[in-house]
Structures are given as C-alpha cells and as structure tokens.
Coordinates of C-alpha atoms in Angstrom, one line a residue:
X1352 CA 5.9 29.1 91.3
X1353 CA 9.3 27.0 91.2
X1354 CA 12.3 28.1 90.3
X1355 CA 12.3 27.9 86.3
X1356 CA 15.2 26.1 85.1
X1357 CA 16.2 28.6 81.9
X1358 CA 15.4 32.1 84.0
X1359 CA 15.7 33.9 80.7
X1360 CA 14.6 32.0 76.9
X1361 CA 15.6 33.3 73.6
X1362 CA 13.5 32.3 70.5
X1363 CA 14.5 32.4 67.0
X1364 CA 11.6 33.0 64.7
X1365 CA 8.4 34.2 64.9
X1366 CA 6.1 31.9 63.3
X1367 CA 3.8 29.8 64.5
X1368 CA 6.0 26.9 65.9
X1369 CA 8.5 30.2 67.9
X1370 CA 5.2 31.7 68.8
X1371 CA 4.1 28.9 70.4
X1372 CA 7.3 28.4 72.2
X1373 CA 7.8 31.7 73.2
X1374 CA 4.0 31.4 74.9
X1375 CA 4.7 28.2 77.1
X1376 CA 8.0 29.5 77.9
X1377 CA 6.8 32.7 79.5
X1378 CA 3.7 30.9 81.1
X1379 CA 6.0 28.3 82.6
X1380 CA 8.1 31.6 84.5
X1381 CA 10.9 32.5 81.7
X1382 CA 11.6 35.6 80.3
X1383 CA 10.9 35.4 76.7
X1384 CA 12.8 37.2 74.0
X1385 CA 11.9 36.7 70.8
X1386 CA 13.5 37.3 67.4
X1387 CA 13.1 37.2 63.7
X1388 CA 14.7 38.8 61.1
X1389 CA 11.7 40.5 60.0
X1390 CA 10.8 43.0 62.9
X1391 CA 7.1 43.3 62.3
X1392 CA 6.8 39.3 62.7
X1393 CA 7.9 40.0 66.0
X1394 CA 5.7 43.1 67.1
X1395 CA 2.5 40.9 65.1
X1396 CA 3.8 37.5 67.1
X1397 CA 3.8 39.3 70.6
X1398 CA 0.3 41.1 70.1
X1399 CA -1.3 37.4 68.7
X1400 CA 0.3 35.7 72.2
X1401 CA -1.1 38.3 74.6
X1402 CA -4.6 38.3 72.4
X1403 CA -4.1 34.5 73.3
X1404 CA -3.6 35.0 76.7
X1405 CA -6.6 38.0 76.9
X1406 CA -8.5 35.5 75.4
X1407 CA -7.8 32.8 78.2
X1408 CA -8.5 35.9 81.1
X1409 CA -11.8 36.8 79.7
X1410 CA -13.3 33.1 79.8
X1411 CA -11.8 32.9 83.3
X1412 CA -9.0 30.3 82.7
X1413 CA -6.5 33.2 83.6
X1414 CA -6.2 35.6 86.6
X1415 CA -5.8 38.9 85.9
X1416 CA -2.5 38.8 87.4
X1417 CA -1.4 35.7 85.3
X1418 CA -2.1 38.1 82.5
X1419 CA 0.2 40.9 83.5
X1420 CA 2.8 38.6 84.7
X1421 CA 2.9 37.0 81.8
X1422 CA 3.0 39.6 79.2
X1423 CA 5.9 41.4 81.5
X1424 CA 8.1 38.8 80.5
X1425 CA 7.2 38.6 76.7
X1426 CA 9.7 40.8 75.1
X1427 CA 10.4 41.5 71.4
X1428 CA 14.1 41.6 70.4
X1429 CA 14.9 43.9 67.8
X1430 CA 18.5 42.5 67.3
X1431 CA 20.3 38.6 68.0
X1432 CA 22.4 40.5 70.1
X1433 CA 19.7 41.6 72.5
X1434 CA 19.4 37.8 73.1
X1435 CA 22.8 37.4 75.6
X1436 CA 21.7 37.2 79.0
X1437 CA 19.7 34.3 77.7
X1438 CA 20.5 31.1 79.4
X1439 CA 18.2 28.9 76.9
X1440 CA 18.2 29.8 72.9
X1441 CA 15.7 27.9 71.2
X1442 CA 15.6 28.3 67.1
X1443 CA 12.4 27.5 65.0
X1444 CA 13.2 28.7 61.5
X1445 CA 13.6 27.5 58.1
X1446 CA 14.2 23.7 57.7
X1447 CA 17.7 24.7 55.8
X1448 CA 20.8 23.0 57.8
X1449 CA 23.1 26.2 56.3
X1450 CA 20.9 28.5 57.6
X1451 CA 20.6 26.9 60.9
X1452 CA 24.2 26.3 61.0
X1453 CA 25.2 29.8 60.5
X1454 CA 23.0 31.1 63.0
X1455 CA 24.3 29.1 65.7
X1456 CA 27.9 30.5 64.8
X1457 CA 26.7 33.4 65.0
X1458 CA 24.8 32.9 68.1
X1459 CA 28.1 31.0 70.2
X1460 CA 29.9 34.5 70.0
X1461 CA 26.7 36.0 71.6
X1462 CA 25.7 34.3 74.4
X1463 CA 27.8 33.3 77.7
X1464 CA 29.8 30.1 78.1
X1465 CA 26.9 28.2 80.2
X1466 CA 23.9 28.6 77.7
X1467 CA 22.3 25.9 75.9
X1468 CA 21.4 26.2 72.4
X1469 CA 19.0 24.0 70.7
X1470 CA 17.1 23.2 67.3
X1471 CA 13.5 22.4 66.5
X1472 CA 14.5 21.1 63.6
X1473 CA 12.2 17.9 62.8
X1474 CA 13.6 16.4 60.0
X1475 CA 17.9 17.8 60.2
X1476 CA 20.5 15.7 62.3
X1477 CA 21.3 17.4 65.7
X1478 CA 24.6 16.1 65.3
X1479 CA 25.0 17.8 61.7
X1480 CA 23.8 21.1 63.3
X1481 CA 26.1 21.0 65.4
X1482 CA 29.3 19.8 64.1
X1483 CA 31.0 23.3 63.3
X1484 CA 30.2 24.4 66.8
X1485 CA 33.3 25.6 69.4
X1486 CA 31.0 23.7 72.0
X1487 CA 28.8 21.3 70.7
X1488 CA 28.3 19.5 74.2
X1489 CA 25.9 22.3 75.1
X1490 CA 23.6 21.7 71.9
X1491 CA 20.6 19.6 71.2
X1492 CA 17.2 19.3 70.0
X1493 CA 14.1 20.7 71.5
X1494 CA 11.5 19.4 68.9
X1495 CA 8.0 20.6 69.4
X1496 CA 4.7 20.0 67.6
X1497 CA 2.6 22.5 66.0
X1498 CA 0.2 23.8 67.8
X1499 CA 2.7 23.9 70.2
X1500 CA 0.4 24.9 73.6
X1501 CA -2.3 22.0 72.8
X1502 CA 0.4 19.2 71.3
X1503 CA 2.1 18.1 74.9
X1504 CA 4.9 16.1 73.6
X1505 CA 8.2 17.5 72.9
X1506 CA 11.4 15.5 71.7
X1507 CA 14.3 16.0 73.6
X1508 CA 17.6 15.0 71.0
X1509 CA 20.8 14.4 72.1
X1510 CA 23.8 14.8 69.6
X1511 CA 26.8 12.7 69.1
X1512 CA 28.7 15.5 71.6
X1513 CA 26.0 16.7 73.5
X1514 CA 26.3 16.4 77.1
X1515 CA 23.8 14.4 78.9
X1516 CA 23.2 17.5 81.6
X1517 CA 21.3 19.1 79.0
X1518 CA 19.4 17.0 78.1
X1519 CA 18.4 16.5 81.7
X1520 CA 17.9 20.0 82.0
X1521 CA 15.8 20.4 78.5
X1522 CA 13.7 17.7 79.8
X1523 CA 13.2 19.1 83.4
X1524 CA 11.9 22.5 81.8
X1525 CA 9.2 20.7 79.5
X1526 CA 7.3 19.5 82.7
X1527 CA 7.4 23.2 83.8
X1528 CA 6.1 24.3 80.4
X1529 CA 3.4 21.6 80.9
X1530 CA 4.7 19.2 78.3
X1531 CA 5.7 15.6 78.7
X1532 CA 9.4 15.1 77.3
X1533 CA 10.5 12.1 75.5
X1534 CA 14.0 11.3 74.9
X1535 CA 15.3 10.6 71.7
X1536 CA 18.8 9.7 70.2
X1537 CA 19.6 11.6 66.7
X1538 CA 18.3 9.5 64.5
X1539 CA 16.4 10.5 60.9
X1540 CA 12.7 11.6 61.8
X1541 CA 13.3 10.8 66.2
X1542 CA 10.6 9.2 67.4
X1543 CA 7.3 11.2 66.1
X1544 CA 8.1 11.2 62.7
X1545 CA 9.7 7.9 62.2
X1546 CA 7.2 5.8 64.0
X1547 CA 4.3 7.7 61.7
X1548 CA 6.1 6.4 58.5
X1549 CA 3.9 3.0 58.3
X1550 CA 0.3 5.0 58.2
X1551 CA 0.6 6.6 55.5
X1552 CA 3.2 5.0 53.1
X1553 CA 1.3 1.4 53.7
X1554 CA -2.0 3.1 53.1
X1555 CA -0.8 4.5 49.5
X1556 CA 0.5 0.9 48.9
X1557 CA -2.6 -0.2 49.0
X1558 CA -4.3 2.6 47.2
X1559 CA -0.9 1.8 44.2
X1560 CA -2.0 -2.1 44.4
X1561 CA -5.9 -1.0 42.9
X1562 CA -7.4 -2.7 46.6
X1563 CA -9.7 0.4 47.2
X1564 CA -9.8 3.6 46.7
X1565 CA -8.9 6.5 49.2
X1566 CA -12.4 7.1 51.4
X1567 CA -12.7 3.1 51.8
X1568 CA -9.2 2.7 53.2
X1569 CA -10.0 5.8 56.0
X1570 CA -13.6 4.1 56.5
X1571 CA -11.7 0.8 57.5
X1572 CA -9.5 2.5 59.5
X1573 CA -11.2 4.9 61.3
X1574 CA -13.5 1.9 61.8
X1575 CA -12.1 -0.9 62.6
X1576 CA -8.9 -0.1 64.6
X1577 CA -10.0 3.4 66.1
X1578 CA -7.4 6.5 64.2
X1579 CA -9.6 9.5 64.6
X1580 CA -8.5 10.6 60.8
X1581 CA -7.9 7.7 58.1
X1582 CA -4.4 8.4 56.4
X1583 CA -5.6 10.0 53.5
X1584 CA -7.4 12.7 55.7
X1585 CA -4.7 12.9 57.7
X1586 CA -2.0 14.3 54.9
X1587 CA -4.9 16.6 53.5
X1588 CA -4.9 18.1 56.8
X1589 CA -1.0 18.5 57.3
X1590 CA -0.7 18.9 53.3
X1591 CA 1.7 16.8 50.7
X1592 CA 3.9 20.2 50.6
X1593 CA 4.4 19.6 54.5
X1594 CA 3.9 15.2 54.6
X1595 CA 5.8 14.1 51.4
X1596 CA 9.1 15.9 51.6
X1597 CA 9.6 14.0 54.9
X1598 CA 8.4 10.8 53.4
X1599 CA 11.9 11.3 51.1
X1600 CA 13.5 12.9 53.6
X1601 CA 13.5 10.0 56.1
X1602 CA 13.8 7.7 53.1
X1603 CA 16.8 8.9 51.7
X1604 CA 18.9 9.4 55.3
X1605 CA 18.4 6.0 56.0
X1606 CA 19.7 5.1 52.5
X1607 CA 16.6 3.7 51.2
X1608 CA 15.4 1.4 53.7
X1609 CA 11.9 -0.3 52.0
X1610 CA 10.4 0.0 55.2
X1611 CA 9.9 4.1 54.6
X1612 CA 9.8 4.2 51.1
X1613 CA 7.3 6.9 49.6
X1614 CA 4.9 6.9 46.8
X1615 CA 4.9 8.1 43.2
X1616 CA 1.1 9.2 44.8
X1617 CA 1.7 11.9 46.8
X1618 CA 5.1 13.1 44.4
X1619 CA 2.8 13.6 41.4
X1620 CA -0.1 15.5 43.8
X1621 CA 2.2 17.6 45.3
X1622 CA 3.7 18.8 41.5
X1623 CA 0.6 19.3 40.6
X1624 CA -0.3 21.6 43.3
X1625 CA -3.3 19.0 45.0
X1626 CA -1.9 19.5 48.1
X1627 CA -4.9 19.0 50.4
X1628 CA -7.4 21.0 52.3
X1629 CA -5.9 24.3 52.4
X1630 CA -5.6 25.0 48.8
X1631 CA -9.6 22.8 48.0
X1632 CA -8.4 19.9 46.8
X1633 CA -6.4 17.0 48.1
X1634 CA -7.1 13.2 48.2
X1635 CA -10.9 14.8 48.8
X1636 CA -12.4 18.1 47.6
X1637 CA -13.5 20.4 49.9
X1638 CA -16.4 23.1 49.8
X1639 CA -16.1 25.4 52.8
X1640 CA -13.9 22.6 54.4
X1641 CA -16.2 20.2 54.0
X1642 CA -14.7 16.7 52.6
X1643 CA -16.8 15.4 49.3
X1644 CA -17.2 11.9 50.2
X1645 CA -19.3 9.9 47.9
X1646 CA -21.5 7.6 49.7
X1647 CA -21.3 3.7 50.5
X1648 CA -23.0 1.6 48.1
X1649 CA -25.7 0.2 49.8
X1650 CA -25.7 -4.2 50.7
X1651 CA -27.4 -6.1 47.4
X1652 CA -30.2 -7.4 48.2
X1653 CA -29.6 -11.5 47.5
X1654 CA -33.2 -13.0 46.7
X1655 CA -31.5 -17.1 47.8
X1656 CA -28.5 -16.8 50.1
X1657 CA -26.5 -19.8 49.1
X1658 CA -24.7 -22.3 51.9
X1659 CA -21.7 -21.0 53.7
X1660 CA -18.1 -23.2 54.2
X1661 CA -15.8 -22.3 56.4
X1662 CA -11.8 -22.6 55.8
X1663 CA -11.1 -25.6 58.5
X1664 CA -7.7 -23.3 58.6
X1665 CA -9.7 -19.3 59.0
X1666 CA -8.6 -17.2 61.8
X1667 CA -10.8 -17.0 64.6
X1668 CA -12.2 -20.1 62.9
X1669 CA -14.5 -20.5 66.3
X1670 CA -15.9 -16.9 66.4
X1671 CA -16.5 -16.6 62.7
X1672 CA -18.8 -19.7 62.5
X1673 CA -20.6 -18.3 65.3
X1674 CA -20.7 -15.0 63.5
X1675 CA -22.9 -17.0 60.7
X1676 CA -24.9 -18.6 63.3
X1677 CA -25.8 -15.2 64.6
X1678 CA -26.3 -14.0 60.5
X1679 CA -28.8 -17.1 60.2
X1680 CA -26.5 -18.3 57.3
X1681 CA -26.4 -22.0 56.2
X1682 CA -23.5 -23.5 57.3
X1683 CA -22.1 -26.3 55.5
X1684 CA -20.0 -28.7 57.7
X1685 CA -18.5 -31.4 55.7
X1686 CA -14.7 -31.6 54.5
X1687 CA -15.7 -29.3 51.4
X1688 CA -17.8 -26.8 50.2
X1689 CA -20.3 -28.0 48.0
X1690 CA -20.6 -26.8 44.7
X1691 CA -23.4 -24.4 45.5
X1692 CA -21.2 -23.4 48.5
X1693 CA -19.9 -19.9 49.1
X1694 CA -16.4 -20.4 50.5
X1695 CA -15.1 -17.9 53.3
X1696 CA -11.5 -17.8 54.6
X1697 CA -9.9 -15.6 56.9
X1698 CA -6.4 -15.6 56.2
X1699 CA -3.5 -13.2 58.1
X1700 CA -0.9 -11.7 55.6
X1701 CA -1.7 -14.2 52.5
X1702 CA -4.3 -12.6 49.6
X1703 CA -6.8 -15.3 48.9
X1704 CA -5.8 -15.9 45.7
X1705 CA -3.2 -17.7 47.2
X1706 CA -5.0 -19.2 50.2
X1707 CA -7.7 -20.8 47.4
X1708 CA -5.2 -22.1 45.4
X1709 CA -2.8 -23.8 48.6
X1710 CA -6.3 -25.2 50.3
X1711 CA -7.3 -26.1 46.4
X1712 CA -10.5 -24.2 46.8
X1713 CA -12.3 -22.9 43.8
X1714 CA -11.5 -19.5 43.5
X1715 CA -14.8 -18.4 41.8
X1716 CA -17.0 -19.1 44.7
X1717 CA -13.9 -17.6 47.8
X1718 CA -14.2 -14.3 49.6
X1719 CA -12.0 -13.5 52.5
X1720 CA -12.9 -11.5 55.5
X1721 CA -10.3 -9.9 58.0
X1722 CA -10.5 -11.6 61.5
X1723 CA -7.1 -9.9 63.0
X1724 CA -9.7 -7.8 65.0
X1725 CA -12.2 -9.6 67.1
X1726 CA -15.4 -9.0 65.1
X1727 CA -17.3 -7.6 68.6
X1728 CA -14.4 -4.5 68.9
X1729 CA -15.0 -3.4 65.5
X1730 CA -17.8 -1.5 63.5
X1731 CA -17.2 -2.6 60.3
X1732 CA -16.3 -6.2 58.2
X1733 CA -13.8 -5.9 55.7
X1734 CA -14.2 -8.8 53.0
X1735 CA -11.9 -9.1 49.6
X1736 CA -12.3 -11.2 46.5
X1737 CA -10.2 -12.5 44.5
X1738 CA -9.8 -12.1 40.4
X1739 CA -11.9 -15.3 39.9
X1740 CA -15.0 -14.6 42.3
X1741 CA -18.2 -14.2 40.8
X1742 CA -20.2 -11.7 41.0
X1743 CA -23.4 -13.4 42.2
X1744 CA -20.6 -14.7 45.4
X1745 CA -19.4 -11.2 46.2
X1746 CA -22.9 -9.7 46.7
X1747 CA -24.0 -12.8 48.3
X1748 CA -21.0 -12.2 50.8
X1749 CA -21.5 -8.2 51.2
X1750 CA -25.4 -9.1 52.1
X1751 CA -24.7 -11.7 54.6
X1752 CA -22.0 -9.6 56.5
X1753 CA -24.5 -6.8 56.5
X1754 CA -27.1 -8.5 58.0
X1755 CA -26.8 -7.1 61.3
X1756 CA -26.6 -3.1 60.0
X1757 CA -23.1 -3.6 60.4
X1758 CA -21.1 -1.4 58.0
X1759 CA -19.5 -3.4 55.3
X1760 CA -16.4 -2.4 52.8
X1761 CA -15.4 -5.3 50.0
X1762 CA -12.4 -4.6 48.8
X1763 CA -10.2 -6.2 46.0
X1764 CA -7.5 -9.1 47.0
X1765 CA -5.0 -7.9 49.1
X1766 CA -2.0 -9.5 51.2
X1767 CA -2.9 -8.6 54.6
X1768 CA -6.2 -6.9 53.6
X1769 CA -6.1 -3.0 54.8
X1770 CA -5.9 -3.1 58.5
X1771 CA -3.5 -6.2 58.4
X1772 CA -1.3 -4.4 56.0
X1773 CA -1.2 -1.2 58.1
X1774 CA -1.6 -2.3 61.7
X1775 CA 1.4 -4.5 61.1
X1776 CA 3.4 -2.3 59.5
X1777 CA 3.3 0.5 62.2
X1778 CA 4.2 -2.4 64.6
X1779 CA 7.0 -3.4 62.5
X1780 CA 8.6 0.1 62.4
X1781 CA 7.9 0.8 66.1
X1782 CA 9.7 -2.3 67.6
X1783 CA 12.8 -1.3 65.3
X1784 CA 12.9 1.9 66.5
X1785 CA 13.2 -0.3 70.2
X1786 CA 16.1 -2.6 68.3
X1787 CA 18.0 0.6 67.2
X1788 CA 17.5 2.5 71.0
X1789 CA 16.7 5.2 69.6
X1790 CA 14.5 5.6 72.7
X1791 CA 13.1 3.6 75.5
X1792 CA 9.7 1.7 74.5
X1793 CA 7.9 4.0 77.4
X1794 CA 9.1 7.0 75.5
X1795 CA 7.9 5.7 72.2
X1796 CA 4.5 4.7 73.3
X1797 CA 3.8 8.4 74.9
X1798 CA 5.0 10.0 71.5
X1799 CA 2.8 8.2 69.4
X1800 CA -0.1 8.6 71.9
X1801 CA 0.8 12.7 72.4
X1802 CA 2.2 13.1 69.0
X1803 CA -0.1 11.4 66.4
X1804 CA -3.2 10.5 68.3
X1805 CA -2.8 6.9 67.3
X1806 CA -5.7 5.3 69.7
X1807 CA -2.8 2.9 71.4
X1808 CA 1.0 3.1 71.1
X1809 CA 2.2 1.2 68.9
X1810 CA 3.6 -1.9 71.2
X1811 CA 0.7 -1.5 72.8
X1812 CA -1.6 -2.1 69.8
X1813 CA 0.8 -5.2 68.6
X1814 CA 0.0 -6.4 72.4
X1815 CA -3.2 -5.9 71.6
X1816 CA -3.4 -7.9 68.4
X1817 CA -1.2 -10.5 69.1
X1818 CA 2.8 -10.1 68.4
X1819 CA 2.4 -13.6 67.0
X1820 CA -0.4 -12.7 64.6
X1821 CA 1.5 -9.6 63.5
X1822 CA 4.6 -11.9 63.1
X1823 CA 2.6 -14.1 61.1
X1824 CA 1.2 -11.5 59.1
X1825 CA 4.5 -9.8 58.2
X1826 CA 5.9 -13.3 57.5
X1827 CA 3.2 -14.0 55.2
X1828 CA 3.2 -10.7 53.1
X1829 CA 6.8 -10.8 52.8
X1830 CA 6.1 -13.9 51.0
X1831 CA 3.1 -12.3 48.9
X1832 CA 4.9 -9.7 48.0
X1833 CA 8.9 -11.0 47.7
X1834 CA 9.4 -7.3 49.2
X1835 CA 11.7 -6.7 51.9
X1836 CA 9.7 -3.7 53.8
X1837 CA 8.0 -6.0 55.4
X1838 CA 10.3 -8.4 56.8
X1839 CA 10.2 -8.3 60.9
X1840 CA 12.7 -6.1 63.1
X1841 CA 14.2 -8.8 65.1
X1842 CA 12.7 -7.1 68.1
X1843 CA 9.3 -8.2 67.4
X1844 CA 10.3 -11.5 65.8
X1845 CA 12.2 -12.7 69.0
X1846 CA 9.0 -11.3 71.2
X1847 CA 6.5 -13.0 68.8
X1848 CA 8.0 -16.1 68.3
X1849 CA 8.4 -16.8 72.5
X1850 CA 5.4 -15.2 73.6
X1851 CA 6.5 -11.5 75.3
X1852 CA 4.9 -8.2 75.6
X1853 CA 6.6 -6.3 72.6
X1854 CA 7.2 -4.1 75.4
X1855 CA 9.3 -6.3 77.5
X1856 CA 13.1 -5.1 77.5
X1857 CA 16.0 -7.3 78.2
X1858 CA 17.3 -7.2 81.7

C-alpha cells in the first residue's frame, strides 16, 4: 500500500456520516480515532464498522488479513485529547456553526502546529467556521455524502484563508480512500447541494401552478429525461426535515435569489410532521415501504378521430408530422386547421394559451405536446391543454398519442410543460455555478453524476438538448411568468446565443 497522506485521522462524531468516515479512512491505511461525546456511540460505531467489514470477509471481498489490519487501526477515543498525534481531524456533528466553532477552538490547543482540521459541514460557510481560528490557513471542508463508503464524491472547500496545500493534500487522500474529489470554492450549498436546487423547487412550482399532481410530474421525469427517482420521491426518501431546511438555507445565504426559492409545499408538510417515507407518509403513503401510487387513467377510446393541424411554427415540426404519419392520423395540410381540425403545437417555454392566441388559433380545439426531447429517446408524450380546450379535443389527443402503447400523461397548460420547466432550470443553475467559479465545469459535471445520480451532468444534459433551446425556453418562461428565476446566467446565454458546448471555458 502507498504511503497514506494523513498517517493518523481523528473523527468527531459517531454517527452515521463519522462512521462512514472513520471506515474509508482506516481502509485507505490511516489510523482512525474516533470521538463523540457520548462514549457508548463510539464503542456501538466501532463494533457496527468491523461487523461491516466481517461482513465484506465472509462473502470474500476481504482477506482475512484486510480484516485484522483494518480493525488494528480503528480506535475509539474516550477523550478529544486522545486525538493529538492526529495529523488529519475531520468533524461530522451537529449542523450548529457555534457548536462547530467551539470545538475547533478547542481542538487548535490540542493538536500540533502542522494538522489540518476540516468540517463536513454541508450547508455552514467554511470561511465562517473558521474565522476565530489562530490558523485558519490549515482549515477547510471535507464534505462527504451519506452513505459515505457507496457515495464516491466528496467536496473538497477551500476558505477565504485556507491554504491551497491543503486542499491539495485533502484531495490527494480522497483517491486513497477511493473517492473522486471535487474542488469547490465556499460558496452557500458548494456544488452538490446548490446544483440540486432546480429539481425539486421547479417541480413544486409546477405542482403550486395546479399542472399535475405529484406521481404525474415523477412519471414524466423518470420517463422522459432518465432521473432514477422523480423529485417528489426523491425528498420522501431524504425527508422534508432533512430537504426543506436547505431549500431556506441556501435561499436565505444568497439573499433571496428567485432562482432557489422554496415552497410554501414542503414548509407546511414538514409542520405537519408528513415528512416522507420514514415516518408513512410523505408526498406518497407507504405500507411496508411500499409507495401508494394510484394508477394511470387508461387512453379514451375515440369512436371518429378528427383531422390533425400542425403549428407551421411546432418544434421538431418535421418529426412530429411524421409522428402522425406513423399514428395513421389525418393530417390536414392547408394554411389553417379546419373547423373540425384538432390543432397541435409544440411550443418551448410559452403555455399554449399564449401560443393560440399569438398564431390566432382557436383555443378550444389546441393541445400542446413537448418536443424538447426527440420523441424516439423518450417513453412517454407529455401533451397540455389549455382552459378553453374541449373535452371531446383532449381525449381525442390522449388516444392518438397512445396509439403506439406509448405511455401518455396530459397535463394542464404550463410555460415550459414539466420537463421544459425542470430540465432548463437545472441547466440554468448549473452554468451559474460556472459564471461564479465556484468550481471548474469538470468538477461540476462529476458531482452531479456521483452526487445526485442525475443520468447526465448538467452541461452535459443542456449539450444534450440544445443550449439554444434551453436559452429559448428560459427566455420564453421569463416572459410567461414576468418572474426573474428564470432569467439565463450569462454563461449559458453567451454559449447559447453563439453556438458552444455549455462546457467550453474561455481561454
């Protein structure tokens, strides 16, 4: 084994996120010490890790010796003295910047001159950790993700006074601990938590706005772009009592910026105690931790499918018309539908409310569909009416786009749609997060991949889309909606508007 950089690794607190620590660190080589104020969460922590490692020996993805050598260098401390030799502290307590604060006070007239100290804090400035310190160049943040051994992405923060050597060193020790390191500056939320504001805020917009209701929005989703959990899944598993303070946390540091503003949704659940799958009952109910999902309403069945018109200004104008052609519809091709014609536009950003009245359409017989996705890489449709469309149009539209067996959701009007809406709104956030610097766009696009599973980065998945289309979008629901969240970083509105990779940086 190489030489470990931190020969000897204290860790503050004995809970899961210091557990998990503690185990990587004495895997990778260190000499683990771990603390917590309570003694028996130390003597239960150790005896969980080397059941962990057992474990791993008895199904043969440990040697014996592995084993021992491993648990020789897991040691419980029984006092934050105990913890001097240490050449690495890492805390993982209480997210409480006095607490934190005074424990690093306490811990600079402990350990030698030459030891780094650092914070898992993932929601606290570095900096403001670190301000009473004698030596603050020798701090920074270590952020990990819980569970700590199977998340591989760990934030490395510097502070306003931290000294780029440890950093350099923080980061070196990761890869020996078998994570990949991303470098972050201190900034509300680093990279993780700050590029995951658009998911889930966007998707309560919608939900606030009457579109659809919470399973729809994780069926289009999970469906149409590729997220292994829809949104509203995703903070029942974490849980609002985890999710929604950082929603206002982030929110508030960076002094209300629209962009991560959270929702009176989640506030009123988490007072109410409906926090999400550990307590029964979230944005689902669960029976043995099993979501209640109501069924899809099955297609109407249409007994005369009237004529079809296509918007002469639709996205993917050419593909949906073929689309029809494969759906045997009746496609009208004159200047404008008849009056028997059921009109379909595919607009980016705009509701259709707005694009039937600008193309002076009759808003009665128009449905939209979203066309941001080539049809082919999806597995559903997504249509939306407006407050005019008749009935007799809407099923008529659901049965012809479920021809094929291919799952259809019809949802009410909506700037942008669902995946419009969140797609470009992740982008949005994720190429200001490149304007600020708050890390290199590599960096970002491995913590979003590592961090919350998202089936691209998030540059990548603008690539992917078009950073014109997700210009257009943004421009478009900005003008919907008069709000200013969704007006473009100038990162992706310089990219989109001359044709570059939203991952091209200046030379």
């Amino acid at each position: 084994m190489q030489q470990v950089t931190f020969p000897v690794v204290g860790i503050i607190g004995a809970g899961a996120m210091g557990r998990g620590i503690a185990q990587i660190a004495a895997q990778a080589g260190s000499v683990v010490k771990l603390f917590d104020t309570r003694s028996e969460a130390v003597v239960e922590a150790v005896q969980a890790i080397s059941g962990q490692w057992s474990r791993l020996q008895e199904k043969g993805r440990m040697t014996m010796e592995a084993l021992a050598e491993n648990k020789s260098r897991l040691i419980g401390a029984n006092a934050l003295s105990e913890l001097s030799d240490c050449s690495l502290v890492v805390e993982a307590i209480v997210e409480r910047i006095d607490i934190k604060k005074g424990l690093f006070a306490e811990l600079e007239a402990i350990v030698g001159s030459q030891a780094v100290l650092a914070t898992n804090t993932s929601s606290l400035s570095v900096t403001a950790i670190a301000a009473d310190l004698k030596y603050p160049q020798r701090f920074a943040g270590f952020h990990f993700f819980n569970p700590v051994p199977l998340m591989k992405v760990v934030e490395v923060i510097a502070g306003l006074k931290t000294d780029p050597s440890v950093c350099d060193a923080l980061t070196r020790f990761a890869r020996q601990m078998g994570h990949t390191p991303v470098q972050a500056q201190d900034t509300p939320g680093f990279i993780v938590n700050h590029a995951g504001r658009g998911y889930g805020t966007e998707a309560l917009r919608i939900v606030s706005e009457g579109v659809a209701d919470f399973a729809t929005i994780d069926r289009i989703l999970k469906d149409q772009v590729g997220f292994r959990l829809g949104p509203f899944e995703l903070m029942d598993l974490t849980a609002l009592d985890v999710s929604h303070p950082v929603m206002e946390s982030i929110y508030h540091q960076y002094y209300e910026e629209p962009r991560y503003r959270p929702s009176v949704i989640t506030a009123q659940r988490l007072a109410g105690g409906v926090v999400g799958k550990k307590v029964g009952e979230g944005f689902y109910r669960y029976e043995n931790g099993v979501p209640q999902v109501a069924p899809e309403p099955a297609a109407p069945l249409i007994a005369e499918m009237p004529p079809v018109w296509v918007s002469p200004r639709a996205s993917r104008r050419a593909e949906l018309l073929q689309l029809l052609k494969d759906l045997d519809a009746r496609i009208e091709t004159g200047s404008s539908p008849s009056p028997a014609a059921l009109t379909v536009v595919a607009p980016l950003g705009f509701d259709v409310t707005t694009v039937a009245v600008v193309e002076r359409l009759d808003p009665a017989r128009t449905v939209g569909i979203d066309l941001l996705i080539d049809d082919a890489a999806t597995k559903r449709r997504v249509l939306a009416t407006n407050p005019a469309t008749r009935v007799d149009m809407r099923d008529a539209a659901h049965a012809l786009f479920a021809r094929d067996g291919k799952a259809v959701s019809v949802i009410r009007d909506s700037g942008g749609f669902v995946t419009q809406r969140v797609v470009s709104t992740i982008v949005n956030i994720a190429t200001d997060i490149c304007q600020q610097r708050i890390c290199s766009p590599q960096d970002l696009e491995t913590a979003v991949t590592l961090g919350l599973g998202y089936p691209l980065g998030p540059l990548a998945m603008g690539d992917r889309y078009g950073p014109t289309n997700i210009l257009e979008v943004l421009f478009n629901m900005q003008t919907v909606y008069g709000d200013p969240r969704y007006r473009p970083s100038p990162w992706l509105r310089r990219r989109g508007a001359i044709g570059l990779s939203l991952l091209h940086t200046e030379e």
